[in-house]
Coordinates of C-alpha atoms in Angstrom, one line a residue:
Chain A
M9 CA -7.7 40.2 22.6
S10 CA -10.5 38.1 22.5
E11 CA -9.5 36.1 19.3
A12 CA -10.1 32.5 19.7
P13 CA -7.0 30.8 19.8
L14 CA -6.0 28.9 17.6
L15 CA -6.0 24.7 18.9
E16 CA -8.3 24.4 22.1
L17 CA -8.3 21.1 23.7
A18 CA -9.5 20.2 26.8
G19 CA -10.0 16.8 29.3
L20 CA -8.8 14.8 26.2
S21 CA -9.0 11.4 26.8
V22 CA -7.9 8.3 24.2
D23 CA -8.5 4.3 26.3
I24 CA -7.1 1.5 23.9
P25 CA -9.0 -1.3 24.4
T26 CA -6.7 -4.6 24.6
E27 CA -6.7 -7.9 25.8
A28 CA -5.4 -7.3 29.8
G29 CA -8.1 -4.2 30.4
V30 CA -8.1 -1.6 28.3
L31 CA -5.2 1.3 28.5
H32 CA -6.1 4.8 29.4
A33 CA -3.0 6.1 26.9
V34 CA -3.3 9.1 27.0
R35 CA -5.3 10.9 30.0
D36 CA -6.6 14.5 30.4
V37 CA -4.9 16.7 28.6
S38 CA -5.5 20.0 28.0
L39 CA -3.8 21.8 25.9
T40 CA -3.9 25.3 23.7
V41 CA -1.7 26.8 20.3
R42 CA -2.1 30.4 20.0
R43 CA -1.4 31.7 15.8
G44 CA 2.5 32.0 16.0
E45 CA 2.8 30.0 18.7
T46 CA 4.9 27.1 19.2
L47 CA 4.1 24.4 21.2
C48 CA 6.8 21.9 22.2
V49 CA 5.3 18.5 24.2
V50 CA 8.3 16.4 25.6
G51 CA 8.4 12.9 27.6
E52 CA 9.2 9.7 26.8
S53 CA 8.6 7.3 24.5
G54 CA 4.7 5.9 25.5
C55 CA 3.7 9.2 27.5
G56 CA 0.9 9.4 24.7
K57 CA 2.1 12.9 23.2
S58 CA 2.1 11.3 20.2
L59 CA -1.6 9.8 20.4
T60 CA -2.6 13.9 21.4
S61 CA -1.3 14.5 17.8
L62 CA -3.5 11.9 16.2
A63 CA -6.5 13.1 18.4
I64 CA -6.2 16.5 17.7
M65 CA -6.2 15.3 13.7
G66 CA -8.7 12.9 13.4
L67 CA -6.3 10.1 12.9
L68 CA -6.6 7.7 16.1
P69 CA -6.5 3.7 15.2
P70 CA -10.0 3.0 14.6
A71 CA -9.4 0.6 18.0
A72 CA -8.9 4.1 19.9
Q73 CA -11.5 5.8 21.8
R74 CA -11.5 9.4 21.8
R75 CA -13.2 11.4 24.6
A76 CA -12.8 15.4 25.4
R77 CA -14.2 18.2 26.4
R78 CA -13.2 20.8 23.5
L79 CA -11.8 20.3 20.5
A80 CA -11.3 22.9 18.5
L81 CA -9.6 24.0 15.8
A82 CA -9.8 28.5 15.1
G83 CA -13.1 28.7 17.7
E84 CA -15.1 25.9 15.2
D85 CA -15.8 22.2 17.3
L86 CA -14.2 20.1 15.5
L87 CA -15.9 17.2 18.5
S88 CA -19.2 17.7 16.5
A89 CA -18.3 18.3 13.2
S90 CA -18.4 15.8 9.9
P91 CA -16.5 13.7 8.6
R92 CA -16.6 16.0 6.0
R93 CA -15.7 19.1 7.7
L94 CA -13.3 17.5 9.0
R95 CA -11.4 15.8 5.7
A96 CA -11.6 19.6 4.3
L97 CA -9.6 21.9 7.5
R98 CA -7.0 18.3 7.5
G99 CA -4.4 19.5 5.3
D100 CA -6.2 23.1 4.8
R101 CA -6.5 24.8 7.9
M102 CA -4.6 21.8 10.3
A103 CA -1.2 19.4 8.6
M104 CA 0.8 16.6 10.2
I105 CA 4.8 16.2 9.8
F106 CA 5.0 11.9 10.7
Q107 CA 7.6 10.8 12.4
D108 CA 9.5 8.5 9.4
P109 CA 9.7 9.8 6.4
M110 CA 10.7 6.5 4.6
T111 CA 7.1 5.4 4.6
S112 CA 5.1 8.5 4.8
L113 CA 5.6 9.3 1.8
N114 CA 3.1 6.6 -0.9
P115 CA 5.6 5.3 -2.6
A116 CA 4.1 4.6 -5.7
W117 CA 3.2 8.4 -6.8
S118 CA 6.0 11.3 -7.5
V119 CA 7.2 14.2 -5.4
G120 CA 5.2 16.0 -7.8
D121 CA 2.3 14.3 -7.4
Q122 CA 1.8 14.1 -3.9
L123 CA 3.0 18.1 -3.1
E124 CA 0.3 18.6 -5.8
E125 CA -2.4 17.1 -4.8
I126 CA -2.8 18.5 -1.1
F127 CA -3.2 21.6 -2.5
I128 CA -5.3 20.6 -6.2
R129 CA -7.9 19.3 -3.6
H130 CA -8.0 21.6 -1.6
G131 CA -8.6 24.3 -4.4
K132 CA -6.7 26.3 -4.2
G133 CA -6.2 26.0 -7.6
N134 CA -5.0 24.6 -11.7
R135 CA -2.1 21.8 -11.4
R136 CA -0.2 24.5 -13.3
A137 CA -0.2 26.6 -9.7
A138 CA 0.3 23.8 -8.0
R139 CA 3.3 22.3 -9.3
E140 CA 4.8 26.7 -9.2
R141 CA 3.8 26.3 -4.8
A142 CA 5.4 22.8 -4.7
V143 CA 8.5 24.1 -6.5
A144 CA 8.7 27.8 -4.7
L145 CA 8.0 24.8 -1.0
L146 CA 11.1 22.7 -1.7
E147 CA 13.6 25.4 -2.7
R148 CA 12.6 26.9 0.5
V149 CA 12.5 23.8 3.3
G150 CA 16.4 23.3 1.3
I151 CA 16.4 21.1 -2.1
A152 CA 18.7 22.3 -4.3
N153 CA 17.2 21.7 -7.9
A154 CA 13.8 21.3 -6.5
G155 CA 12.2 21.2 -10.2
G156 CA 14.0 17.9 -11.6
R157 CA 13.0 16.2 -7.8
L158 CA 8.9 16.9 -8.8
A159 CA 9.8 13.6 -10.7
Q160 CA 11.4 11.9 -8.9
Y161 CA 10.0 9.3 -6.2
P162 CA 10.0 8.6 -2.8
H163 CA 12.9 5.7 -2.9
Q164 CA 14.6 8.2 -4.3
L165 CA 15.3 10.2 -2.2
S166 CA 17.5 9.8 1.2
G167 CA 16.0 10.2 4.9
G168 CA 16.3 13.8 4.6
L169 CA 15.0 14.6 2.2
R170 CA 11.9 12.5 1.9
Q171 CA 11.4 14.4 5.6
R172 CA 11.8 18.3 3.6
V173 CA 9.3 17.1 1.2
M174 CA 7.3 16.2 3.3
I175 CA 7.1 19.6 5.5
A176 CA 6.6 21.1 2.0
M177 CA 4.0 18.8 1.5
A178 CA 1.8 20.5 5.4
L179 CA 2.6 23.4 3.7
M180 CA 1.5 23.4 0.8
C181 CA -2.1 25.1 1.5
S182 CA -0.3 27.3 4.5
P183 CA -2.1 26.0 7.1
G184 CA -2.7 27.5 10.6
L185 CA -1.5 24.7 12.4
V186 CA 1.2 22.7 11.9
L187 CA 1.1 19.1 14.1
A188 CA 4.5 18.1 13.7
D189 CA 5.2 14.5 15.8
E190 CA 8.8 13.7 16.4
P191 CA 9.8 14.7 13.3
T192 CA 13.8 13.7 13.6
T193 CA 13.8 11.1 15.3
A194 CA 14.4 8.6 12.5
L195 CA 16.5 10.6 11.0
D196 CA 20.9 11.1 11.4
A197 CA 21.7 12.8 14.9
T198 CA 23.8 15.1 12.6
I199 CA 20.1 15.9 10.1
Q200 CA 17.9 16.7 13.1
L201 CA 18.8 20.2 13.9
G202 CA 19.2 21.8 10.9
I203 CA 15.3 19.4 10.6
L204 CA 14.4 21.1 13.5
Q205 CA 15.8 24.9 12.6
L206 CA 14.0 24.7 9.8
L207 CA 10.1 24.1 11.0
A208 CA 11.1 26.9 13.7
E209 CA 12.0 29.8 10.4
L210 CA 9.2 28.8 8.3
Q211 CA 7.1 29.0 11.8
A212 CA 8.2 32.2 12.1
E213 CA 7.7 33.8 9.2
M214 CA 4.6 32.6 8.0
H215 CA 3.3 33.2 11.3
M216 CA 1.8 29.8 12.3
G217 CA 0.6 27.3 15.6
L218 CA 3.6 25.0 16.1
M219 CA 3.0 21.8 17.8
L220 CA 6.3 20.2 18.4
V221 CA 5.9 16.5 19.2
T222 CA 9.7 15.8 21.4
H223 CA 11.2 13.6 23.8
D224 CA 14.4 15.8 22.9
L225 CA 14.5 19.3 25.3
G226 CA 17.7 20.3 24.6
I227 CA 16.0 21.4 21.2
V228 CA 12.6 22.4 22.8
A229 CA 15.2 24.5 24.8
R230 CA 15.9 26.6 21.9
I231 CA 12.5 27.2 20.2
A232 CA 9.4 26.4 22.4
D233 CA 7.1 29.6 23.2
R234 CA 5.4 26.7 25.6
V235 CA 6.6 23.4 26.8
A236 CA 3.8 20.6 28.1
V237 CA 5.5 17.5 30.1
M238 CA 3.7 14.5 29.0
Y239 CA 3.6 11.4 31.9
A240 CA 2.5 8.4 31.0
G241 CA -0.4 10.1 29.4
E242 CA -0.8 13.1 31.1
V243 CA 0.7 16.8 31.4
V244 CA 2.4 16.8 34.7
E245 CA 3.3 20.3 33.7
E246 CA 2.7 22.3 31.5
G247 CA 3.3 26.9 31.3
P248 CA 6.6 29.1 29.1
A249 CA 9.1 27.5 28.4
R250 CA 11.0 30.1 30.0
T251 CA 9.5 29.8 33.7
V252 CA 8.7 25.9 32.3
F253 CA 12.7 25.1 32.1
T254 CA 14.4 28.2 34.6
A255 CA 11.8 26.8 37.7
P256 CA 10.3 23.8 37.4
R257 CA 7.7 22.4 39.6
H258 CA 7.0 18.4 38.3
P259 CA 10.1 16.2 39.5
Y260 CA 10.0 14.3 36.7
T261 CA 10.3 17.7 34.4
R262 CA 13.4 18.8 36.5
G263 CA 14.7 15.0 36.5
L264 CA 14.7 15.5 32.3
I265 CA 15.7 18.8 32.0
D266 CA 18.8 17.4 34.1
C267 CA 19.1 14.9 31.4
I268 CA 20.2 18.0 29.0
P269 CA 23.7 17.9 28.1
Q270 CA 24.9 21.4 28.2
P271 CA 28.7 21.9 27.7
D272 CA 29.9 24.7 29.2
R273 CA 28.1 24.1 32.0
M274 CA 29.7 20.6 33.1
A275 CA 32.2 19.0 33.4
P276 CA 34.2 16.5 31.4
G277 CA 33.9 12.9 32.5
Q278 CA 30.2 14.7 34.6
R279 CA 27.7 12.1 34.2
L280 CA 24.3 12.6 33.4
G281 CA 21.1 13.7 35.2
T282 CA 19.1 9.2 34.7
I283 CA 15.7 8.5 36.5
P284 CA 16.0 5.7 37.8
G285 CA 13.1 3.2 37.3
M286 CA 9.7 2.9 34.5
V287 CA 7.2 4.1 33.5
P288 CA 4.3 2.8 34.5
S289 CA 1.5 0.0 33.3
L290 CA -1.5 2.3 32.0
V291 CA -3.9 -0.5 31.9
G292 CA -5.9 0.0 34.3
E293 CA -7.9 2.1 37.0
V294 CA -4.6 4.9 37.0
Q295 CA -4.5 6.0 40.7
G296 CA -2.8 9.6 41.4
C297 CA 0.1 10.1 40.5
A298 CA 1.8 8.2 38.0
F299 CA 5.5 9.3 37.8
R300 CA 5.3 8.6 42.4
T301 CA 7.3 5.0 42.0
R302 CA 10.2 6.9 40.7
C303 CA 10.2 10.0 42.9
A304 CA 12.6 10.6 45.0
F305 CA 10.6 13.7 47.2
A306 CA 7.5 10.2 46.0
R307 CA 5.4 10.8 49.8
P308 CA 1.8 9.5 50.6
E309 CA -0.9 12.3 49.3
C310 CA 0.7 11.1 46.2
A311 CA -1.4 8.3 45.8
A312 CA -4.6 10.0 46.4
T313 CA -5.7 12.5 43.5
V314 CA -3.1 14.8 42.8
A315 CA -5.5 18.5 41.9
P316 CA -3.9 20.7 38.6
R317 CA -1.9 23.2 40.2
H318 CA -1.1 27.0 38.3
G319 CA 1.4 29.8 38.9
P320 CA 1.7 33.0 37.4
D321 CA 2.0 33.4 33.8
D322 CA -0.1 30.1 33.0
H323 CA 2.2 27.6 34.0
M324 CA 0.1 25.0 35.2
W325 CA 2.2 21.8 37.7
R326 CA 0.0 18.6 39.0
C327 CA 2.4 17.8 42.1
V328 CA 2.3 18.0 45.8
L329 CA 5.3 19.4 47.2
P330 CA 5.7 22.9 48.1
P331 CA 6.2 25.1 45.1
E332 CA 9.9 25.9 45.9
T333 CA 11.2 22.1 46.4
L334 CA 13.2 21.5 43.4
D335 CA 14.7 25.4 42.4
H336 CA 17.5 24.2 43.1
A337 CA 21.0 24.8 40.8
A338 CA 21.2 22.3 37.9
Chain B
M30 CA 11.4 2.9 -17.6
L31 CA 12.1 2.6 -21.4
R32 CA 15.9 1.0 -20.0
F33 CA 13.3 -1.5 -17.7
A34 CA 11.5 -2.3 -21.0
A35 CA 14.1 -3.3 -23.5
R36 CA 15.7 -5.5 -20.8
R37 CA 12.3 -7.4 -20.3
L38 CA 11.8 -7.2 -24.3
L39 CA 15.3 -8.7 -24.8
L40 CA 14.8 -11.8 -21.7
A41 CA 11.3 -12.6 -22.4
L42 CA 12.7 -13.3 -26.6
A43 CA 15.3 -15.4 -24.7
V44 CA 12.5 -17.5 -23.3
A45 CA 11.2 -17.5 -25.7
L46 CA 14.1 -19.2 -27.7
T47 CA 14.0 -22.1 -25.4
V48 CA 9.9 -22.8 -26.0
S49 CA 10.5 -23.1 -28.8
A50 CA 13.6 -25.5 -28.2
I51 CA 11.7 -27.4 -26.2
A52 CA 8.5 -27.9 -27.5
F53 CA 9.9 -28.5 -31.1
M54 CA 12.3 -31.5 -28.6
L55 CA 9.3 -33.0 -27.1
L56 CA 8.3 -34.0 -30.0
R57 CA 11.3 -35.8 -31.5
L58 CA 11.4 -37.4 -27.6
S59 CA 8.0 -38.7 -27.9
G60 CA 9.8 -41.8 -30.4
D61 CA 11.0 -41.6 -34.1
L62 CA 9.0 -39.1 -36.2
A63 CA 9.7 -41.8 -38.9
T64 CA 8.2 -44.7 -37.6
T65 CA 5.3 -42.5 -36.1
L66 CA 4.5 -41.3 -39.3
A67 CA 4.4 -44.9 -41.1
G68 CA 2.6 -46.3 -38.8
Q69 CA 3.3 -49.9 -37.3
E70 CA 3.2 -52.4 -39.5
A71 CA 5.9 -50.5 -42.0
R72 CA 8.5 -51.8 -43.5
A73 CA 11.8 -50.4 -43.0
E74 CA 12.1 -49.0 -46.6
D75 CA 9.1 -47.6 -46.2
V76 CA 10.4 -45.9 -42.9
E77 CA 13.3 -44.6 -44.5
R78 CA 12.3 -43.7 -47.7
I79 CA 9.3 -41.4 -45.2
R80 CA 13.1 -40.3 -42.8
Q81 CA 14.0 -38.6 -46.1
Q82 CA 11.0 -37.4 -46.8
F83 CA 10.2 -35.2 -43.8
G84 CA 14.3 -34.6 -44.5
L85 CA 14.4 -36.6 -40.4
D86 CA 18.3 -37.8 -41.1
R87 CA 19.8 -34.2 -41.0
P88 CA 21.8 -32.6 -37.9
L89 CA 18.1 -31.4 -35.8
I90 CA 20.0 -28.3 -35.1
L91 CA 19.6 -28.5 -38.9
Q92 CA 16.0 -29.9 -38.6
Y93 CA 15.5 -26.8 -35.6
G94 CA 16.1 -24.4 -37.7
D95 CA 13.8 -25.1 -40.0
W96 CA 11.2 -25.3 -37.9
L97 CA 11.3 -22.6 -36.7
W98 CA 11.7 -20.7 -39.4
R99 CA 8.6 -21.8 -40.4
A100 CA 6.7 -21.8 -37.4
L101 CA 7.7 -18.1 -37.7
R102 CA 5.7 -17.9 -40.1
G103 CA 3.2 -19.1 -38.9
D104 CA 3.7 -22.1 -40.7
F105 CA 3.2 -25.2 -38.0
G106 CA 2.8 -27.7 -40.1
R107 CA -0.1 -30.2 -41.3
S108 CA -2.7 -32.0 -39.1
L109 CA -2.6 -35.8 -39.5
F110 CA -6.4 -35.6 -39.2
Y111 CA -8.3 -32.9 -40.4
P112 CA -7.1 -31.4 -43.5
E113 CA -6.9 -28.2 -42.3
S114 CA -3.1 -27.2 -41.9
V115 CA -2.5 -26.8 -38.7
G116 CA -2.3 -23.1 -38.7
A117 CA -5.3 -22.4 -40.0
L118 CA -6.8 -24.6 -37.0
I119 CA -5.2 -22.6 -34.2
R120 CA -6.4 -19.4 -36.0
D121 CA -9.6 -20.6 -36.3
R122 CA -9.6 -21.3 -32.7
L123 CA -8.4 -19.0 -31.4
P124 CA -10.5 -16.0 -31.4
N125 CA -12.9 -17.7 -29.1
T126 CA -10.4 -18.4 -26.0
A127 CA -9.4 -15.1 -26.6
L128 CA -13.4 -13.7 -26.4
L129 CA -13.7 -16.3 -23.4
A130 CA -10.8 -16.2 -21.1
S131 CA -11.2 -11.9 -21.5
L132 CA -15.2 -12.2 -20.5
G133 CA -13.6 -14.5 -17.7
L134 CA -11.0 -13.1 -16.8
L135 CA -13.3 -9.7 -16.8
I136 CA -15.8 -11.1 -14.8
A137 CA -13.3 -12.2 -12.0
L138 CA -11.7 -9.1 -11.5
T139 CA -15.7 -7.2 -11.3
L140 CA -16.0 -9.1 -8.7
S141 CA -13.0 -10.3 -7.1
I142 CA -11.3 -6.1 -6.4
P143 CA -14.3 -4.2 -5.6
L144 CA -15.6 -7.5 -2.6
G145 CA -10.9 -8.0 -1.9
M146 CA -11.8 -4.0 -1.1
A147 CA -14.8 -4.0 0.8
A148 CA -14.0 -7.2 3.1
A149 CA -10.8 -5.1 3.9
L150 CA -12.9 -2.1 4.7
W151 CA -15.0 -3.8 7.1
R152 CA -13.3 -6.8 8.8
N153 CA -15.6 -9.0 10.0
S154 CA -18.1 -7.6 8.9
W155 CA -21.1 -9.7 7.0
I156 CA -19.3 -7.9 3.9
D157 CA -16.0 -10.1 4.9
R158 CA -17.9 -13.4 6.2
L159 CA -20.0 -13.2 2.7
A160 CA -16.5 -12.8 0.6
L161 CA -15.0 -15.4 2.4
M162 CA -18.2 -17.9 2.4
L163 CA -18.0 -17.1 -1.7
A164 CA -14.0 -17.3 -1.5
V165 CA -14.6 -21.6 -0.3
L166 CA -17.5 -22.0 -2.8
G167 CA -15.9 -21.0 -5.4
Q168 CA -12.2 -23.5 -4.1
A169 CA -14.7 -26.0 -3.2
M170 CA -16.9 -26.7 -5.8
P171 CA -14.8 -28.1 -8.7
N172 CA -16.0 -25.4 -12.1
F173 CA -17.3 -28.6 -14.8
W174 CA -19.9 -28.4 -11.8
F175 CA -20.8 -24.9 -11.7
A176 CA -21.0 -24.8 -15.0
L177 CA -23.4 -27.9 -14.8
L178 CA -25.7 -25.7 -12.3
L179 CA -24.9 -22.6 -14.7
V180 CA -26.5 -25.1 -17.6
F181 CA -29.4 -26.1 -15.5
L182 CA -30.2 -23.2 -14.6
F183 CA -29.7 -20.8 -17.2
G184 CA -30.5 -22.1 -19.7
M185 CA -32.9 -25.7 -19.1
T186 CA -34.9 -23.4 -16.5
L187 CA -34.5 -20.6 -17.2
G188 CA -33.8 -21.2 -21.0
W189 CA -32.6 -17.4 -20.2
L190 CA -29.0 -19.0 -23.1
P191 CA -28.2 -21.0 -25.5
I192 CA -25.9 -24.3 -23.3
S193 CA -23.7 -25.5 -26.2
G194 CA -22.1 -23.8 -29.4
T195 CA -19.3 -20.8 -30.4
E196 CA -21.8 -19.2 -33.0
S197 CA -23.4 -16.0 -31.3
F198 CA -22.3 -14.0 -28.6
A199 CA -24.4 -15.2 -25.8
H200 CA -22.8 -18.8 -25.5
F201 CA -19.4 -16.7 -24.4
I202 CA -22.0 -16.4 -21.2
M203 CA -22.0 -18.7 -19.1
P204 CA -18.9 -20.2 -20.0
A205 CA -17.3 -17.6 -19.0
M206 CA -18.4 -17.4 -15.6
A207 CA -17.7 -20.8 -14.7
L208 CA -14.6 -19.1 -16.1
G209 CA -14.2 -16.4 -13.9
W210 CA -16.0 -17.8 -10.7
Y211 CA -12.5 -20.0 -10.5
A212 CA -10.3 -17.7 -10.5
T213 CA -12.4 -15.4 -8.5
P214 CA -11.5 -16.9 -4.9
V215 CA -8.0 -16.5 -4.8
L216 CA -7.7 -12.7 -6.5
M217 CA -10.2 -12.0 -3.9
R218 CA -8.8 -12.8 -0.7
L219 CA -5.3 -11.4 -2.3
T220 CA -6.8 -8.1 -2.7
R221 CA -8.3 -8.7 1.0
A222 CA -4.5 -8.9 2.1
G223 CA -2.9 -6.5 -0.4
M224 CA -6.1 -3.9 1.3
V225 CA -5.1 -5.0 4.6
D226 CA -1.4 -4.3 4.8
V227 CA -2.0 -1.0 2.5
L228 CA -4.6 0.1 4.9
A229 CA -2.4 -0.2 7.9
A230 CA 0.3 1.5 6.1
D231 CA 1.9 5.2 7.3
Y232 CA 1.3 6.5 3.3
V233 CA -2.4 5.8 3.9
R234 CA -2.3 7.9 7.1
T235 CA -0.4 10.6 5.3
A236 CA -3.0 10.7 2.8
H237 CA -5.8 10.8 5.4
A238 CA -3.9 14.2 7.0
K239 CA -4.2 15.8 3.5
G240 CA -7.6 15.6 3.7
L241 CA -7.8 13.6 0.9
P242 CA -11.7 12.1 -0.4
L243 CA -11.9 8.9 1.3
R244 CA -12.0 8.1 -2.6
V245 CA -8.7 8.6 -3.5
V246 CA -6.8 8.1 -0.7
L247 CA -8.5 4.2 -1.1
I248 CA -8.4 3.7 -4.6
K249 CA -5.0 6.2 -6.0
H250 CA -3.2 5.9 -2.6
A251 CA -4.2 2.1 -1.0
L252 CA -5.8 0.2 -4.4
R253 CA -2.9 0.6 -6.4
N254 CA 0.4 0.0 -4.0
A255 CA -2.1 -3.5 -3.2
V256 CA -3.4 -4.9 -6.5
V257 CA 0.3 -6.1 -7.7
P258 CA 0.3 -9.2 -6.7
V259 CA -2.6 -9.3 -7.8
V260 CA -2.4 -8.4 -11.0
A261 CA 0.7 -10.6 -11.6
L262 CA -1.5 -13.1 -10.4
A263 CA -4.7 -12.7 -12.7
A264 CA -2.0 -12.8 -15.1
V265 CA -0.7 -15.9 -14.7
Q266 CA -5.3 -16.6 -14.4
F267 CA -5.5 -15.3 -18.0
G268 CA -2.2 -17.4 -19.1
N269 CA -4.1 -20.5 -18.0
M270 CA -8.0 -19.9 -19.4
L271 CA -6.1 -18.9 -22.4
S272 CA -4.6 -21.8 -22.6
G273 CA -8.0 -23.6 -23.0
S274 CA -9.9 -24.7 -20.2
V275 CA -10.5 -27.8 -21.7
V276 CA -12.8 -28.3 -19.4
I277 CA -15.1 -25.9 -19.3
E278 CA -14.6 -25.6 -22.9
T279 CA -15.6 -29.8 -23.8
V280 CA -19.1 -28.8 -21.0
F281 CA -20.6 -26.1 -24.2
A282 CA -19.3 -27.6 -26.0
L283 CA -17.2 -25.0 -26.8
Q284 CA -14.8 -24.7 -30.2
G285 CA -11.2 -23.6 -28.3
I286 CA -7.6 -23.7 -28.4
G287 CA -8.2 -26.4 -25.4
Y288 CA -10.9 -28.1 -26.9
L289 CA -8.6 -28.9 -29.7
A290 CA -6.0 -29.7 -27.7
W291 CA -7.7 -33.0 -25.8
E292 CA -9.0 -33.8 -29.2
S293 CA -5.5 -33.7 -30.6
I294 CA -3.7 -35.7 -27.5
S295 CA -6.5 -38.1 -27.8
R296 CA -5.8 -38.9 -31.6
R297 CA -1.6 -38.5 -31.7
D298 CA -1.8 -35.5 -33.2
F299 CA 1.4 -34.4 -32.5
P300 CA 1.9 -31.4 -35.4
V301 CA -1.5 -29.9 -34.2
V302 CA -0.1 -30.2 -29.9
Q303 CA 3.3 -29.1 -30.8
G304 CA 1.4 -26.1 -32.9
I305 CA -0.7 -25.5 -29.4
L306 CA 1.6 -26.0 -27.2
L307 CA 4.2 -23.2 -28.2
V308 CA 1.0 -20.9 -28.7
V309 CA 0.6 -21.2 -25.6
A310 CA 3.8 -20.7 -24.3
L311 CA 4.3 -17.0 -25.9
F312 CA 1.5 -16.8 -25.2
Y313 CA 3.2 -16.5 -21.4
V314 CA 5.5 -15.0 -22.6
V315 CA 4.1 -11.6 -24.0
L316 CA 1.7 -11.8 -20.7
T317 CA 4.0 -11.7 -18.5
L318 CA 6.7 -9.7 -19.8
L319 CA 3.7 -7.4 -20.4
T320 CA 2.4 -7.4 -16.7
D321 CA 5.6 -6.5 -15.7
L322 CA 5.5 -3.5 -18.1
L323 CA 1.9 -3.4 -15.1
N324 CA 3.4 -3.3 -12.0
A325 CA 7.0 -1.5 -13.4
W326 CA 4.3 1.6 -14.8
L327 CA 2.1 1.0 -10.5
D328 CA 4.9 0.6 -8.5
P329 CA 8.1 2.3 -10.1
R330 CA 10.6 1.2 -6.9
I331 CA 10.4 -2.5 -9.7
R332 CA 11.5 0.5 -12.7
S333 CA 15.3 0.2 -10.9
R334 CA 15.8 -2.6 -10.4

């Protein structure tokens, strides 16, 4: 298959100048999303996963500086695209779902207006067609009385409903690529799963490329085709979900997997795994493996630049350990 | 929205009634009216006669009811100085002040909103600095001084505009500029502050993510949310302008409400002062009502409060 991947990202760096020095928030990140594939980007807060998705959309805050070797959507280069072309692509061919649905919808406009607007502005049809599409999508994302909801304003909806509206909004123009940036973090635990399942269903139904940014590895195991694990602004391991979960090659990934509660395999009262220590500061030059300060397997070589290693079926990791080191039963 | 409007209307009526009572009481509190009317050298019988003639011996509540009933029909009594009735005087001067204030507000808004938006969009750029400089200048320079500068430049040196009177539209341009100049800085700074906040809001990022044209993002999604406090302040300033800028109307010898009020106060022409007070207070009540409705339209969250 010679078709270009839906999203190609290579060598992405995001630098943010701060008073203390330059913050290297994202360092040399390369990702690929193919049509009909779900890529989950996982990592703890501040590891650069949100900035990565904003950088792809071209929505970084003005202070942040983006550099990349390649950024392309369905083969079309986004690095050299005009602002006008980017606006035409955003919302139409690639859409984003944000973390906080409470603040991501405009309080001054009705749900219907905000849904229809994206459809009309991208020239998909008139207001009536937009309305029909909006109602159909609201129903699809599980909102009852969809027609009545159109006249409501965001403040009249609960957080879960708002996020469903945000999802419907992202899908209005049937984009090939959807970026979801921690779409359930701001929601009640009881409705998080429902929203994520909905996203997974829609992804399959519409054969979209979905890049789901999350720190919930439990959900990743269920819906991801591929997983990218980020730590301190870097992708430390990336590969097919099954491979990454069964044979992780980076101690950080191992640590994350051990943190997932597994009620059926654990004795009552057994403690979950934790990763000791803190994420290092990314201000100034970062040398070597950023995880070595928390890593049980750290050795002198870790202080030097760690080259990515590759295994079978597109598995990549950045660790100097012999691959079998982590193959213990968790 | 309808329930919100009805509630506001009721509130406005209550305020208007209170204001009318205060306006009525003010006059009674400023001393014995009968003595004032009769004059300093009047004998006690004359004062008593006037008291009965004007009904000042009746219970206060009856006097108030009477006065309010007449005021509602536009009858504010007679001026102690002019031959016309107070109603006629106000009707005569009001259009001038209304035109002046509307022009002044128009000038202030057309200057302050685009400038405030530009300053917020390009923070710390030359345009932001220029806007800040204008704001400081506008605040620091008394408006009569600015008015005199205008007179000097456009009236005397260039000879483009008439410098005093009320005869034609051209007579209103300089006074309106002076009024607008004075109102611009605060409105502009408020627009800028609102836009700076709103531009950092998540929903503006959402609007960008939807690929909407920049113009739509800035006006439909950002400005609409930023402008709510600006509307409230603009209404207060419009009220100030409507209640008559005494200074500006005096500089340009413009026959407006402010000028009339100033004249009447210095002549102790109480019925006129009372009439103006009531009319101006009602303006504020109506303006507040309109502002509430406008803001409720702009921001749906206000409606449900």
